[in-house]
mmCIF file of C-alpha atoms in Angstrom:
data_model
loop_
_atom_site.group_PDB
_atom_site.id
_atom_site.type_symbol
_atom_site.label_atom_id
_atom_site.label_comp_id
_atom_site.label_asym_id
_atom_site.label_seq_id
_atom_site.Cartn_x
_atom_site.Cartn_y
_atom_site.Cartn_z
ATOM 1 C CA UNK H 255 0.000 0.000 0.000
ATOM 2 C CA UNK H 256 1.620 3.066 -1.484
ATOM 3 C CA UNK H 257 0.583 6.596 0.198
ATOM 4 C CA UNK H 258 0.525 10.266 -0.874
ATOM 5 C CA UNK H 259 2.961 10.268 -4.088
ATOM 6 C CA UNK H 260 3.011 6.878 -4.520
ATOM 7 C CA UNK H 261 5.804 6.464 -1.375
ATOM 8 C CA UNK H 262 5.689 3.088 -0.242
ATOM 9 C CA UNK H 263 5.247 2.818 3.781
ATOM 10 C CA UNK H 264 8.740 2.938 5.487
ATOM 11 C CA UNK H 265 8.777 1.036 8.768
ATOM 12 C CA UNK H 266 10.716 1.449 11.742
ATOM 13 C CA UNK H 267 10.975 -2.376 13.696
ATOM 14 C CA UNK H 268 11.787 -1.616 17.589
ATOM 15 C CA UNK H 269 13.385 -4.469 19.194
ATOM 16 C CA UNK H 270 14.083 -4.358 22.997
ATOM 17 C CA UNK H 271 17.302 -6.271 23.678
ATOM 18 C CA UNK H 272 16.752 -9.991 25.271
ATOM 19 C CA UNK H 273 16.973 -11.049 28.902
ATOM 20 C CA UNK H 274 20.590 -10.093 30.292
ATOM 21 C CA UNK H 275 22.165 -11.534 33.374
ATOM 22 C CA UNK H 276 23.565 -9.195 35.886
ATOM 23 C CA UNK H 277 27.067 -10.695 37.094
ATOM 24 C CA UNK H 278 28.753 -9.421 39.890
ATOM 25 C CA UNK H 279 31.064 -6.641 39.285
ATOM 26 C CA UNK H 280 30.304 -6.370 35.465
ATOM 27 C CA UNK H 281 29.467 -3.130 34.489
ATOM 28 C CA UNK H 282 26.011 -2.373 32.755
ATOM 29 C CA UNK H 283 26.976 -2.255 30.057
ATOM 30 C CA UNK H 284 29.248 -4.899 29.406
ATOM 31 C CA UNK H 285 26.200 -7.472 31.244
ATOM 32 C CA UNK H 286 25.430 -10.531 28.799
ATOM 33 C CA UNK H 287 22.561 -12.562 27.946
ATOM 34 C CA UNK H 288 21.122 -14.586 30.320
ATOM 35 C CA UNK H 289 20.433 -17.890 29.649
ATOM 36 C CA UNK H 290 16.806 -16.903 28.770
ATOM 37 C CA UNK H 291 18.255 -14.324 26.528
ATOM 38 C CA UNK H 292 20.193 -16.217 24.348
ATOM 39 C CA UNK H 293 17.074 -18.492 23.455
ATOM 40 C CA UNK H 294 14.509 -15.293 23.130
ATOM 41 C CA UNK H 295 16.954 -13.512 20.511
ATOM 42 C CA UNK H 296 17.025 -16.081 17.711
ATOM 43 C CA UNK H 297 13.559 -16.594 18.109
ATOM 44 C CA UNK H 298 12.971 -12.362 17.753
ATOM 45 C CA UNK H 299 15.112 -13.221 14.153
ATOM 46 C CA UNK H 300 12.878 -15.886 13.573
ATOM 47 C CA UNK H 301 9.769 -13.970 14.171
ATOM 48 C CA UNK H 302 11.541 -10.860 12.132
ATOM 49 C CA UNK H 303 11.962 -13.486 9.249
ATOM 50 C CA UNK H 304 8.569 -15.278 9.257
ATOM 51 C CA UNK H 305 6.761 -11.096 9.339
ATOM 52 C CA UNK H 306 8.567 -10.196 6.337
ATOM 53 C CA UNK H 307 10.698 -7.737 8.799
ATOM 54 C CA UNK H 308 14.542 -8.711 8.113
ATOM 55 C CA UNK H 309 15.429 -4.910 7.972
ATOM 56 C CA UNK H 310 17.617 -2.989 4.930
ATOM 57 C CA UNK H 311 19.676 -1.859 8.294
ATOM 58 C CA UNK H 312 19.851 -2.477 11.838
ATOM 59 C CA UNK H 313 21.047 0.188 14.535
ATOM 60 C CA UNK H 314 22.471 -1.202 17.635
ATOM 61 C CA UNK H 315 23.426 -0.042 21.018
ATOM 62 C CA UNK H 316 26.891 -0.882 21.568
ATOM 63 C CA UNK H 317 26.107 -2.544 25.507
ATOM 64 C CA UNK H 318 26.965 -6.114 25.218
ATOM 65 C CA UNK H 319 23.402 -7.515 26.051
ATOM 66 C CA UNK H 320 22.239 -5.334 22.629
ATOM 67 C CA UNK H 321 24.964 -6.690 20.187
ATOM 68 C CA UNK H 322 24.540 -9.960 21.552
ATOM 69 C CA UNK H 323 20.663 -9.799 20.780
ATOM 70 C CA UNK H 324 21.697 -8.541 17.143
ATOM 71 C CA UNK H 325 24.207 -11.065 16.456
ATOM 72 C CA UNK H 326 21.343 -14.282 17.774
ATOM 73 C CA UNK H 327 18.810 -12.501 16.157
ATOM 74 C CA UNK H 328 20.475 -11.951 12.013
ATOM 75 C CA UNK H 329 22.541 -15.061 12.518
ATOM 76 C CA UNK H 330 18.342 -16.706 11.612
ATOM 77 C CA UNK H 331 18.470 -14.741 8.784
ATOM 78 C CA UNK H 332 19.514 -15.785 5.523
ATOM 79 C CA UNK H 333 21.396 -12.438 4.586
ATOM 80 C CA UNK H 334 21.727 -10.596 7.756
ATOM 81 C CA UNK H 335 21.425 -6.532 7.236
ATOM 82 C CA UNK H 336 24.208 -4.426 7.493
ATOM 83 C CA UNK H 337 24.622 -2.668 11.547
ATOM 84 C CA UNK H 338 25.676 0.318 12.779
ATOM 85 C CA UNK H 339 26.495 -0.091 16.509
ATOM 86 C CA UNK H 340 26.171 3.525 17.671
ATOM 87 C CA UNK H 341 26.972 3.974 21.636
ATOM 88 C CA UNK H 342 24.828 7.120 22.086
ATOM 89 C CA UNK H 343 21.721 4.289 22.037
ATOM 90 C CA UNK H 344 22.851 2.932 25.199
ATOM 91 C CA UNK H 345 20.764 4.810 27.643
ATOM 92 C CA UNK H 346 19.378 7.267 25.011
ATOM 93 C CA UNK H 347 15.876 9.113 25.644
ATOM 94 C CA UNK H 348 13.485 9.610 23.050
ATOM 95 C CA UNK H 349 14.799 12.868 21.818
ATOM 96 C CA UNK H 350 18.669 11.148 21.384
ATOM 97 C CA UNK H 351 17.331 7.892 19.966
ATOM 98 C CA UNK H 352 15.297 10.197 17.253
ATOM 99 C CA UNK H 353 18.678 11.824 16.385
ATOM 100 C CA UNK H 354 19.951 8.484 15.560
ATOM 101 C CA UNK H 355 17.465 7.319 13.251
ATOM 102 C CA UNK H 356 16.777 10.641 11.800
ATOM 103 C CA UNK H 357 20.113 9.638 9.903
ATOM 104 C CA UNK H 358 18.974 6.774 8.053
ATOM 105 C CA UNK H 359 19.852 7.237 4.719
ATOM 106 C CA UNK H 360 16.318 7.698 2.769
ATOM 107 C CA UNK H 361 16.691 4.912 0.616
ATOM 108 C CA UNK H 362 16.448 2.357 4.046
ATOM 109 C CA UNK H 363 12.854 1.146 4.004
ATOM 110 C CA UNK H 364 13.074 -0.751 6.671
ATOM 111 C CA UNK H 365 15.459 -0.047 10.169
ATOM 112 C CA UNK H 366 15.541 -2.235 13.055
ATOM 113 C CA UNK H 367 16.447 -0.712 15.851
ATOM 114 C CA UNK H 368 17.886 -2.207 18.930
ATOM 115 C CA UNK H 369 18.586 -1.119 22.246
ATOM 116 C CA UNK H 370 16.794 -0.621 25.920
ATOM 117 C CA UNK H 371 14.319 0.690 27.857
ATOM 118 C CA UNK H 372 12.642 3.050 29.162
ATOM 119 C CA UNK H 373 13.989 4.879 26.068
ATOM 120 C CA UNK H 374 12.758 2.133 23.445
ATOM 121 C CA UNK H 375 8.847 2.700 25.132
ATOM 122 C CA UNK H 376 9.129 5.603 25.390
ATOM 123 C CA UNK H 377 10.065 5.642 21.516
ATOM 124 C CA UNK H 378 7.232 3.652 20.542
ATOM 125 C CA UNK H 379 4.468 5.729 22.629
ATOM 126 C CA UNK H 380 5.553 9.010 20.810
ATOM 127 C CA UNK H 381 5.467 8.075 17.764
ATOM 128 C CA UNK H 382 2.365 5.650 17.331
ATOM 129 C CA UNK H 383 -0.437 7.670 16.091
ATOM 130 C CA UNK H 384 -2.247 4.655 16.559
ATOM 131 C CA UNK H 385 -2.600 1.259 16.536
ATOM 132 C CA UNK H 386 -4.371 -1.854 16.039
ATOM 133 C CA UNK H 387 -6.797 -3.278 18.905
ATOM 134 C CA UNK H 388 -4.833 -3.191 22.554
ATOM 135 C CA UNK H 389 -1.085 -2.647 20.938
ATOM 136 C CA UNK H 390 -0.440 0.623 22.457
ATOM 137 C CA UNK H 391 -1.838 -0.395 26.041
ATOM 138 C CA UNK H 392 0.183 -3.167 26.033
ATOM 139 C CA UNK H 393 2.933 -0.860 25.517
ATOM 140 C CA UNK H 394 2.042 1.144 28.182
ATOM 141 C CA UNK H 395 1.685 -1.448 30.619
ATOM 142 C CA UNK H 396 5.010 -3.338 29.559
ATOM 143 C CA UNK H 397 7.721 -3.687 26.868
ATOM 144 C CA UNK H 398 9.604 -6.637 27.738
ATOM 145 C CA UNK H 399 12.901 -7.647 26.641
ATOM 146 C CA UNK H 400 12.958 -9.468 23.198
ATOM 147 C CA UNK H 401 9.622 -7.010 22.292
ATOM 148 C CA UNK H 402 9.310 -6.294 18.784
ATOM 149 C CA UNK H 403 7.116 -3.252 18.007
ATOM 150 C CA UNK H 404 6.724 -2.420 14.120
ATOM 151 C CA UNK H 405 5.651 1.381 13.149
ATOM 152 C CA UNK H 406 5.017 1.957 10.111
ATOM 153 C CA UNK H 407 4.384 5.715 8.440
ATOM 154 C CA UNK H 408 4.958 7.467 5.006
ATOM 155 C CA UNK H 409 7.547 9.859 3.910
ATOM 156 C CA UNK H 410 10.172 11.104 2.089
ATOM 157 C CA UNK H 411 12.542 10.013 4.472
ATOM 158 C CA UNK H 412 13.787 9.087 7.889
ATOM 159 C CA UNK H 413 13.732 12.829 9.225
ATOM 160 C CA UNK H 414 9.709 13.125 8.692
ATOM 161 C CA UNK H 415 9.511 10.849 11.161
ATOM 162 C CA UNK H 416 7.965 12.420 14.082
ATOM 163 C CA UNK H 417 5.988 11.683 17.483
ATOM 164 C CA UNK H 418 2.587 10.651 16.318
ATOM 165 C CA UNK H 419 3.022 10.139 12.823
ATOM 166 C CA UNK H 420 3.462 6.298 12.672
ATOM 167 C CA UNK H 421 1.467 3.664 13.300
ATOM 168 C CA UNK H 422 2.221 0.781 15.285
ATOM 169 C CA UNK H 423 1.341 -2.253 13.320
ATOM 170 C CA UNK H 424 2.009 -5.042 15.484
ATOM 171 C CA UNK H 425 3.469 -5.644 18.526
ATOM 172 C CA UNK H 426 5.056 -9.302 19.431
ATOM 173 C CA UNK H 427 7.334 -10.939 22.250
ATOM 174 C CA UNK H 428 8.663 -13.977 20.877
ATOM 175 C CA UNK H 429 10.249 -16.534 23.539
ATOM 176 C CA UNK H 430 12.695 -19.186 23.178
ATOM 177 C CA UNK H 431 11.971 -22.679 24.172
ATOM 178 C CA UNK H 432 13.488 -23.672 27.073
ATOM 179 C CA UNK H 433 15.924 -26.930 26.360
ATOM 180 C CA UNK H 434 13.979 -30.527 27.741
ATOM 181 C CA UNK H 435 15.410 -32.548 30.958
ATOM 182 C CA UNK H 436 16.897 -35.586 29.889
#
């Protein structure tokens, strides 16, 4: 679906970073995945794959727990997406994380974006216009780690994107399975 001038919908795909373990003395931002974490982040590639979602290019905090998410999650793909890993996403607000992605070159369609919260929910909240059914309640109450919100707006490029212009198309949290006793 093509809008005013025949654009074709650009869409920004949010991905909170998986579960990360907190180990003594390790810095935040050097913490890894948790166990949980390094079975949710394939199955967010999985989930980006199966949606139609494997991105033209990925941003990425630099914090450990957000490359390793990146590296689980295009290592499902069959050509993973160039990255940026850009370390003013690690603990960015809204405004910062808009400078980021503000410049995407315009002819990305389609950016993942991964890094933490609250910034990431914050994210998502200002810019959804809208959204289908509960999406943006479910936002409100919670974005867990391994969430995958998808906005999706129209314009010329990565710098019209503003708070309230996109709409949030779906909203997932894919899980892992956990390994069987035996």
């Amino acid at each position: 679906m093509n809008g005013p001038g025949g654009t074709p919908p650009r869409r920004l795909v949010v991905l909170r970073h998986a579960k990360s373990a907190w180990p003594e003395g390790v810095p935040d931002h050097e913490r890894p995945l948790a166990p949980r974490g390094l079975r949710d982040a394939p199955a967010a590639g999985r989930a980006l794959a199966g949606a139609g979602r494997v991105p033209d290019l990925a941003l990425c905090s630099t914090a450990a727990r957000a490359r390793g998410t990146w590296e689980l999650a295009a290592a499902e793909w069959d050509a993973p997406a160039p990255v940026r890993f850009d370390p003013r996403l690690y603990g960015a607000d809204v405004p910062g994380i808009l400078e980021v992605v503000h410049e995407t070159p315009a002819e990305v369609g389609t950016l993942l974006l991964v890094g933490h919260n609250p910034g990431l929910e914050e994210l998502v909240l200002a810019l959804a216009g809208d959204g289908p059914d509960d999406a943006l309640d479910q936002v409100r109450l919670k974005f867990p780690t391994s969430a995958i919100a998808v906005l999706s707006w129209h314009g010329p490029g990565w710098r019209s994107l503003t708070p309230g212009a996109a709409l949030l198309t779906s909203l997932t949290v894919p899980r892992g399975r956990k390994p069987q006793d035996g």
